[in-house]
Short mmCIF file of C-alpha atoms (C1' of nucleotides) in Angstrom, two decimals:
data_model
loop_
_atom_site.label_atom_id
_atom_site.label_comp_id
_atom_site.label_asym_id
_atom_site.label_seq_id
_atom_site.Cartn_x
_atom_site.Cartn_y
_atom_site.Cartn_z
CA MET A 130 36.74 -64.93 30.75
CA GLU A 131 37.51 -66.96 27.80
CA ARG A 132 34.72 -68.82 26.29
CA ARG A 133 36.28 -70.32 23.32
CA ASP A 134 35.38 -73.85 24.03
CA HIS A 135 32.60 -73.64 21.61
CA HIS A 136 31.07 -75.69 18.95
CA HIS A 137 31.02 -79.07 20.35
CA HIS A 138 29.10 -78.97 23.45
CA SER A 139 26.14 -80.99 24.02
CA HIS A 140 23.21 -79.84 22.09
CA SER A 141 21.41 -76.89 23.35
CA GLU A 142 18.22 -75.14 22.71
CA LEU A 143 17.51 -71.85 21.32
CA VAL A 144 14.61 -69.57 21.57
CA VAL A 145 14.29 -66.70 19.26
CA LYS A 146 12.36 -63.66 19.90
CA SER A 147 12.29 -60.55 17.89
CA GLU A 148 11.32 -57.05 18.58
CA ASN A 149 10.94 -55.62 15.23
CA ASN A 150 10.23 -52.04 15.14
CA MET A 151 7.92 -51.68 12.34
CA ALA A 152 6.49 -48.68 10.81
CA ASN A 153 3.16 -47.80 12.21
CA SER A 154 3.74 -50.16 15.00
CA THR A 155 2.57 -53.11 13.13
CA PHE A 156 2.76 -56.13 15.28
CA ILE A 157 3.90 -59.48 14.36
CA THR A 158 4.31 -62.28 16.69
CA GLU A 159 6.04 -65.29 15.61
CA ASP A 160 6.93 -68.07 17.83
CA MET A 161 9.13 -70.83 16.92
CA LEU A 162 11.47 -73.09 18.57
CA LEU A 163 14.97 -73.39 17.50
CA THR A 164 17.63 -75.59 18.73
CA THR A 165 21.28 -75.13 18.65
CA GLY A 166 23.74 -77.72 17.86
CA THR A 167 26.27 -76.06 20.00
CA ALA A 168 25.85 -73.54 22.64
CA SER A 169 28.52 -71.16 21.74
CA SER A 170 27.73 -70.02 18.29
CA ILE A 171 24.59 -69.00 16.65
CA PHE A 172 25.90 -70.44 13.50
CA ASP A 173 25.26 -73.76 14.91
CA MET A 174 21.73 -73.16 15.77
CA ILE A 175 19.34 -75.68 14.56
CA PRO A 176 15.78 -74.79 14.05
CA CYS A 177 13.46 -77.36 15.26
CA GLU A 178 9.80 -77.50 15.13
CA GLY A 179 8.56 -75.67 18.06
CA SER A 180 5.27 -75.15 19.66
CA GLY A 181 4.24 -71.67 19.12
CA GLY A 182 0.61 -71.31 19.73
CA ASP A 183 0.65 -71.69 23.38
CA GLN A 184 -0.69 -69.46 26.02
CA LYS A 185 1.26 -66.58 24.72
CA GLY A 186 -0.81 -66.35 21.67
CA SER A 187 1.94 -66.89 19.31
CA LEU A 188 1.27 -67.75 15.78
CA GLY A 189 1.60 -71.32 16.58
CA PHE A 190 4.25 -72.37 14.26
CA MET A 191 4.99 -75.96 14.78
CA ASP A 192 4.36 -78.74 17.03
CA LEU A 193 7.18 -79.36 19.28
CA LEU A 194 9.44 -81.99 18.10
CA ASP A 195 12.04 -83.44 20.24
CA ILE A 196 15.07 -83.52 18.11
CA HIS A 197 17.63 -83.52 20.73
CA SER A 198 18.65 -86.98 20.10
CA ASP A 199 18.75 -86.55 16.42
CA PHE A 200 19.44 -83.23 14.89
CA GLY A 201 19.32 -84.54 11.45
CA SER A 202 15.77 -85.53 11.75
CA SER A 203 14.39 -82.21 12.64
CA LEU A 204 13.59 -80.09 9.75
CA PHE A 205 11.86 -76.87 9.85
CA ASP A 206 9.11 -77.04 7.34
CA TRP A 207 7.60 -73.74 6.53
CA SER A 208 4.93 -75.39 4.55
CA GLN A 209 3.41 -76.40 7.79
CA ASN A 210 3.29 -72.98 9.22
CA PRO A 211 -0.16 -71.82 9.76
CA VAL A 212 -0.97 -68.77 7.82
CA ILE A 213 -2.46 -66.16 9.98
CA PRO A 214 -3.66 -62.89 8.62
CA LEU A 215 -1.85 -59.92 9.93
CA GLN A 216 -4.92 -58.57 11.53
CA GLN A 217 -5.45 -61.75 13.35
CA GLN A 218 -1.88 -61.75 14.36
CA GLN A 219 -2.29 -58.37 15.81
CA GLU A 220 -5.27 -59.45 17.73
CA GLN A 221 -3.39 -62.34 19.05
CA GLN A 222 -0.54 -60.15 19.87
CA GLN A 223 -2.67 -57.91 21.92
CA GLN A 224 -3.98 -60.79 23.84
CA LEU A 225 -0.54 -62.03 24.38
CA LEU A 226 1.19 -58.99 25.46
CA LEU A 227 0.54 -59.94 28.99
CA PRO A 228 3.89 -60.23 30.53
CA SER A 229 4.68 -63.54 31.88
CA PRO A 230 5.94 -63.61 35.41
CA THR A 231 8.64 -65.90 34.35
CA SER A 232 9.70 -63.87 31.44
CA SER A 233 11.28 -61.29 33.59
CA THR A 234 14.65 -62.20 32.34
CA VAL A 235 13.90 -60.29 29.24
CA PRO A 236 12.34 -57.17 30.47
CA GLU A 237 11.89 -55.47 27.19
CA SER A 238 8.73 -53.63 27.36
CA SER A 239 5.93 -55.21 25.48
CA GLU A 240 8.06 -58.09 24.69
CA VAL A 241 6.57 -61.43 24.80
CA LEU A 242 8.89 -64.09 25.75
CA ASN A 243 7.43 -67.45 25.83
CA ASN A 244 8.62 -69.79 28.33
CA PRO A 245 9.80 -73.13 27.33
CA ALA A 246 6.89 -75.31 26.66
CA THR A 247 8.78 -78.15 28.09
CA PRO A 248 11.94 -78.46 30.04
CA ASN A 249 13.64 -79.32 26.85
CA SER A 250 12.18 -76.74 24.70
CA SER A 251 11.76 -73.09 24.43
CA SER A 252 9.60 -71.00 22.34
CA ILE A 253 10.21 -67.78 20.69
CA SER A 254 8.10 -64.90 20.00
CA SER A 255 8.60 -61.77 18.16
CA SER A 256 6.94 -58.53 18.61
CA SER A 257 7.34 -55.07 17.45
CA ASN A 258 6.60 -51.97 19.22
CA ASP A 259 8.31 -48.70 18.81
CA ALA A 260 7.85 -47.20 15.48
CA GLN A 261 11.05 -47.11 13.68
CA GLY A 262 10.48 -44.24 11.44
CA ASN A 263 12.43 -41.86 13.53
CA LYS A 264 16.06 -41.72 14.05
CA LEU A 265 17.88 -44.68 15.20
CA ASP A 266 18.54 -43.86 18.68
CA GLY A 267 20.49 -45.33 21.42
CA GLY A 268 23.67 -46.22 19.80
CA ASP A 269 25.51 -44.33 17.20
CA HIS A 270 23.78 -41.07 17.00
CA GLU A 271 23.81 -40.43 20.59
CA GLU A 272 27.34 -41.43 20.78
CA GLU A 273 28.32 -38.94 18.21
CA GLU A 274 26.71 -36.28 20.19
CA LYS A 275 28.28 -37.42 23.31
CA ASP A 276 31.64 -37.38 21.77
CA GLN A 277 31.47 -33.69 21.93
CA ASP A 278 30.98 -33.43 25.59
CA LYS A 279 32.67 -36.60 26.41
CA THR A 280 34.91 -34.96 28.86
CA LYS A 281 32.03 -33.99 31.01
CA LYS A 282 29.95 -37.01 30.81
CA GLN A 283 28.01 -36.22 33.87
CA SER A 284 26.97 -32.86 32.62
CA LEU A 285 25.08 -34.21 29.72
CA LYS A 286 22.14 -32.05 29.12
CA PRO A 287 18.96 -33.28 27.69
CA LYS A 288 19.66 -33.12 24.05
CA LYS A 289 16.47 -34.43 22.74
CA LYS A 290 13.80 -33.16 24.92
CA ASN A 291 10.89 -33.95 22.80
CA GLN A 292 12.38 -36.91 21.20
CA LYS A 293 11.35 -39.89 22.99
CA ARG A 294 14.14 -42.29 23.23
CA GLN A 295 13.50 -44.89 20.68
CA ARG A 296 15.17 -48.14 20.42
CA GLU A 297 16.24 -49.94 17.42
CA PRO A 298 14.55 -53.15 16.66
CA ARG A 299 15.62 -55.90 18.85
CA PHE A 300 15.85 -59.52 18.42
CA ALA A 301 16.45 -61.86 21.25
CA PHE A 302 17.60 -65.40 21.44
CA MET A 303 17.21 -67.74 24.26
CA THR A 304 19.88 -70.29 24.04
CA LYS A 305 20.55 -73.15 26.25
CA SER A 306 24.19 -72.82 26.71
CA GLU A 307 26.99 -72.89 29.12
CA VAL A 308 28.55 -70.07 27.23
CA ASP A 309 27.16 -66.66 27.81
CA HIS A 310 28.43 -64.81 24.85
CA LEU A 311 27.59 -66.66 21.69
CA ASP A 312 29.72 -66.42 18.67
CA ASP A 313 27.82 -64.72 15.92
CA GLY A 314 30.67 -63.81 13.68
CA TYR A 315 30.90 -60.20 14.68
CA ARG A 316 33.28 -58.59 17.03
CA TRP A 317 31.89 -57.10 20.15
CA ARG A 318 33.26 -54.94 22.87
CA LYS A 319 31.74 -55.08 26.24
CA TYR A 320 30.78 -51.69 27.53
CA GLY A 321 28.76 -52.42 30.57
CA GLN A 322 27.40 -54.88 32.96
CA LYS A 323 24.52 -54.61 35.29
CA ALA A 324 23.03 -56.77 37.91
CA VAL A 325 19.68 -58.09 36.95
CA LYS A 326 16.97 -57.82 39.45
CA ASN A 327 15.76 -61.09 40.79
CA SER A 328 18.57 -62.83 39.14
CA PRO A 329 21.96 -63.81 40.44
CA TYR A 330 23.37 -63.37 37.00
CA PRO A 331 24.43 -60.07 35.55
CA ARG A 332 23.51 -58.64 32.21
CA SER A 333 26.32 -57.71 29.90
CA TYR A 334 26.19 -55.03 27.26
CA TYR A 335 28.18 -55.29 24.08
CA ARG A 336 28.67 -53.04 21.14
CA CYS A 337 29.90 -53.95 17.72
CA THR A 338 33.50 -52.89 17.40
CA SER A 339 33.25 -51.88 13.80
CA VAL A 340 33.47 -48.19 13.28
CA GLY A 341 30.19 -46.64 12.51
CA CYS A 342 28.29 -49.71 13.46
CA GLY A 343 26.10 -49.12 16.41
CA VAL A 344 24.73 -52.54 16.83
CA LYS A 345 24.45 -53.58 20.39
CA LYS A 346 23.65 -56.73 22.12
CA ARG A 347 22.78 -57.75 25.58
CA VAL A 348 23.56 -61.03 27.14
CA GLU A 349 22.05 -62.34 30.27
CA ARG A 350 21.29 -65.63 31.80
CA SER A 351 17.82 -66.59 32.66
CA CYS A 352 17.18 -66.82 36.31
CA ASP A 353 14.41 -69.29 35.72
CA ASP A 354 16.58 -71.66 33.89
CA THR A 355 20.18 -70.86 34.45
CA SER A 356 21.12 -72.97 31.52
CA ILE A 357 19.43 -70.54 29.21
CA VAL A 358 21.22 -67.51 27.91
CA VAL A 359 19.22 -64.64 26.55
CA THR A 360 20.97 -62.67 23.87
CA THR A 361 19.29 -59.56 22.60
CA TYR A 362 20.51 -57.84 19.49
CA GLU A 363 19.70 -54.27 18.76
CA GLY A 364 20.42 -52.36 15.65
CA GLN A 365 21.70 -52.99 12.23
CA HIS A 366 25.19 -53.83 11.19
CA THR A 367 26.55 -51.50 8.61
CA HIS A 368 29.26 -53.84 7.54
CA PRO A 369 29.72 -57.41 6.54
CA CYS A 370 30.54 -60.08 8.95
CA PRO A 371 34.20 -59.56 9.74
CA ILE A 372 35.14 -63.16 9.89
CA THR A 373 33.59 -64.17 6.67
CA PRO A 374 35.82 -64.44 3.66
CA ARG A 375 32.97 -63.42 1.44
CA GLY A 376 31.93 -60.57 3.53
CA SER A 377 31.71 -58.31 0.57
CA ILE A 378 28.34 -59.67 -0.15
CA GLY A 379 27.22 -58.57 3.17
CA VAL A 380 26.64 -55.03 2.29
CA LEU A 381 23.79 -56.16 0.19
CA SER A 382 21.85 -57.21 3.16
CA GLU A 383 20.86 -53.75 3.96
CA SER A 384 19.69 -52.65 0.64
CA SER A 385 18.13 -55.92 -0.04
CA GLY A 386 15.72 -55.30 2.71
CA PHE A 387 16.84 -57.56 5.39
CA GLY A 388 15.21 -56.67 8.54
CA VAL A 389 16.98 -54.42 10.85
CA ALA A 390 16.62 -56.64 13.76
CA SER A 391 17.79 -59.62 11.95
CA SER A 392 20.82 -58.03 10.56
CA SER A 393 22.52 -58.35 13.82
CA PHE A 394 23.02 -61.94 13.35
CA VAL A 395 21.91 -62.67 9.88
CA LEU A 396 25.02 -63.13 8.04
CA PRO A 397 25.14 -60.65 5.32
CA GLN A 398 26.55 -63.33 3.18
CA ALA A 399 23.49 -65.33 3.69
CA GLN A 400 21.43 -63.03 1.72
CA PRO A 401 19.65 -65.78 -0.10
CA LEU A 402 17.79 -66.07 3.10
CA ALA A 403 15.53 -63.51 1.69
CA TYR A 404 14.42 -66.04 -0.74
CA MET A 405 13.75 -68.49 1.94
CA TYR A 406 11.86 -66.05 3.88
CA SER A 407 9.76 -64.86 1.08
CA SER A 408 8.70 -68.38 0.57
CA SER A 409 7.31 -68.50 3.99
CA PRO A 410 3.57 -68.64 3.87
CA SER A 411 3.02 -67.11 7.21
CA LEU A 412 4.92 -63.94 7.04
CA ASN A 413 3.90 -62.24 3.93
CA LEU A 414 3.43 -58.93 5.52
CA SER A 415 3.24 -55.51 4.16
CA THR A 416 5.61 -53.88 6.52
CA SER A 417 9.13 -54.03 5.39
CA ALA A 418 10.49 -54.93 8.72
CA ALA A 419 8.20 -57.84 9.06
CA SER A 420 8.53 -59.10 5.60
CA THR A 421 12.22 -58.93 5.53
CA PHE A 422 13.00 -60.60 8.71
CA ASN A 423 12.72 -64.17 9.50
CA PRO A 424 15.11 -65.54 12.02
CA SER A 425 13.91 -69.01 11.59
CA SER A 426 14.87 -69.06 8.00
CA PHE A 427 18.24 -67.92 8.99
CA PHE A 428 18.68 -70.67 11.39
CA LEU A 429 17.18 -73.12 9.12
CA ARG A 430 19.71 -72.32 6.58
CA GLU A 431 22.46 -72.18 9.01
CA ARG A 432 21.49 -75.44 10.28
CA HIS A 433 21.47 -77.03 6.97
CA SER A 434 24.58 -75.43 5.88
CA THR A 435 26.52 -76.17 8.94
CA ILE A 436 25.12 -79.18 10.56
CA SER A 437 22.50 -81.15 8.89
CA PRO A 438 23.49 -83.00 5.84
CA SER A 439 20.01 -84.17 5.24
CA PRO A 440 18.26 -82.44 2.42
CA SER A 441 15.11 -80.60 2.99
CA SER A 442 12.31 -80.28 0.59
CA LEU A 443 12.46 -76.63 1.31
CA LEU A 444 16.08 -76.19 0.76
CA ASN A 445 16.70 -78.37 -2.13
CA ASP A 446 17.09 -75.50 -4.42
CA ASP A 447 19.80 -73.80 -2.61
CA TYR A 448 21.19 -76.28 -0.31
CA GLY A 449 24.42 -76.29 -2.13
CA LEU A 450 24.47 -72.60 -2.13
CA LEU A 451 24.00 -72.47 1.54
CA GLN A 452 26.90 -74.58 2.14
CA ASP A 453 28.78 -72.23 0.07
CA ILE A 454 27.45 -69.28 1.84
CA VAL A 455 28.34 -70.32 5.28
CA PRO A 456 31.80 -71.63 5.21
CA SER A 457 33.13 -73.60 8.03
CA GLN A 458 35.53 -70.87 8.89
CA MET A 459 32.67 -68.87 10.01
CA ARG A 460 32.44 -70.89 13.10
CA LYS A 461 36.04 -70.46 13.75
CA GLU A 462 35.95 -67.51 15.88
CA PRO A 463 38.97 -65.36 15.35
CA LYS A 464 37.97 -63.27 18.22
CA LYS A 465 37.96 -64.11 21.76
CA GLU A 466 35.19 -65.14 23.92
"C1'" DC B 124 51.17 -50.80 23.41
"C1'" DG B 125 46.72 -51.25 21.41
"C1'" DT B 126 42.50 -53.43 22.51
"C1'" DT B 127 39.14 -55.21 25.58
"C1'" DT B 128 37.11 -55.79 30.12
"C1'" DT B 129 35.88 -54.16 34.57
"C1'" DT B 130 33.30 -51.26 37.37
"C1'" DG B 131 31.43 -47.33 39.78
"C1'" DA B 132 29.11 -43.24 38.63
"C1'" DC B 133 25.80 -41.13 36.08
"C1'" DC B 134 21.72 -40.59 32.93
"C1'" DT B 135 17.00 -41.59 31.62
"C1'" DG B 136 12.44 -43.22 31.96
"C1'" DC B 137 8.77 -44.64 34.72
"C1'" DG B 138 5.77 -45.57 38.60
"C1'" DC B 139 4.34 -43.97 42.94
"C1'" DG C 266 10.09 -35.22 43.78
"C1'" DC C 267 11.82 -39.65 44.95
"C1'" DG C 268 13.28 -44.16 44.24
"C1'" DC C 269 14.07 -47.87 41.26
"C1'" DA C 270 15.74 -50.22 37.29
"C1'" DG C 271 17.71 -50.27 32.80
"C1'" DG C 272 21.23 -48.46 30.13
"C1'" DT C 273 25.67 -45.92 29.18
"C1'" DC C 274 30.06 -43.70 30.02
"C1'" DA C 275 34.82 -43.68 30.74
"C1'" DA C 276 38.91 -44.25 33.66
"C1'" DA C 277 41.51 -47.88 35.21
"C1'" DA C 278 42.87 -52.47 34.92
"C1'" DA C 279 43.66 -56.54 32.42
"C1'" DC C 280 44.86 -58.84 28.42
"C1'" DG C 281 47.46 -60.43 24.35
#
DNA sequence: CGTTTTTGACCTGCGC
DNA sequence: GCGCAGGTCAAAAACG
């Protein structure tokens, strides 16, 4: 199952969706369309101007711009993002939480997954639900517990009766790709696969191989559009990107307030993203999770640093830095897949 | 031989 | 309580 033929496929599209768990269940929905330059690595994703404010009640980020024939011409301009008060966002979110029949490929509860506005485009949305204040569940902690009775896996007793299982923040991508498992710079070990209802394609479960890192991700192919791969990240890396020479910087991402959900794919080295994000007019939110996470800025930077040579008014200040931050090696996947 | 993938069984949550 | 679906475990197999 090698999928190493990455990086130079035909262009593909990317949809980003986040499930930030924010304290007090603050909701943020943020739809944007991103496009990937290649289908096998998120490092090659190119943010394009996407239509957000469609029927899903997204924030309505950008008008869709067909950049498929010219990556270099599509620049993500935050200055054009409509600024929507949080309260209004929440209202919109509530209106939008209606599950779309076609969004079944990403069954996260209360997730809003916008369908592609056009055959050539996809939209993203982010939402938060579960409060995150409690323990990070699902991955590490439970595993530690289970280590104890590992030998009798079936006899697991309810360990947390009153503790409702809470998920870590999630962040999902929809990527038009022939490759299922996108290269994001981290090493993953597959630990499960399940058939997806109403879909001929299975869903694969991966866990970060780094010790102590409980980040998980799910990969499945949309049954609506089999060319689209939905990758859902969950959790927060506790280590720098393993394939990055400057990974040491990565540890800063956590303390610097990068969103949990984003950390799964936000290169720790790309910490200056925070700057980018903070400059965003539309996401100046009070909740830490919301204010620290902005996938689009990540991609924007990635895009500029890895693909687009054209300067952006937004990135002028750190364009050079970005290039420095995301070295080309990063896309050289040392791992398989 | 260490690591990763495969895969069936099991757990958990939820709706009926 | 039952059935379903999502998610996880872990032994075995495959891989490098």
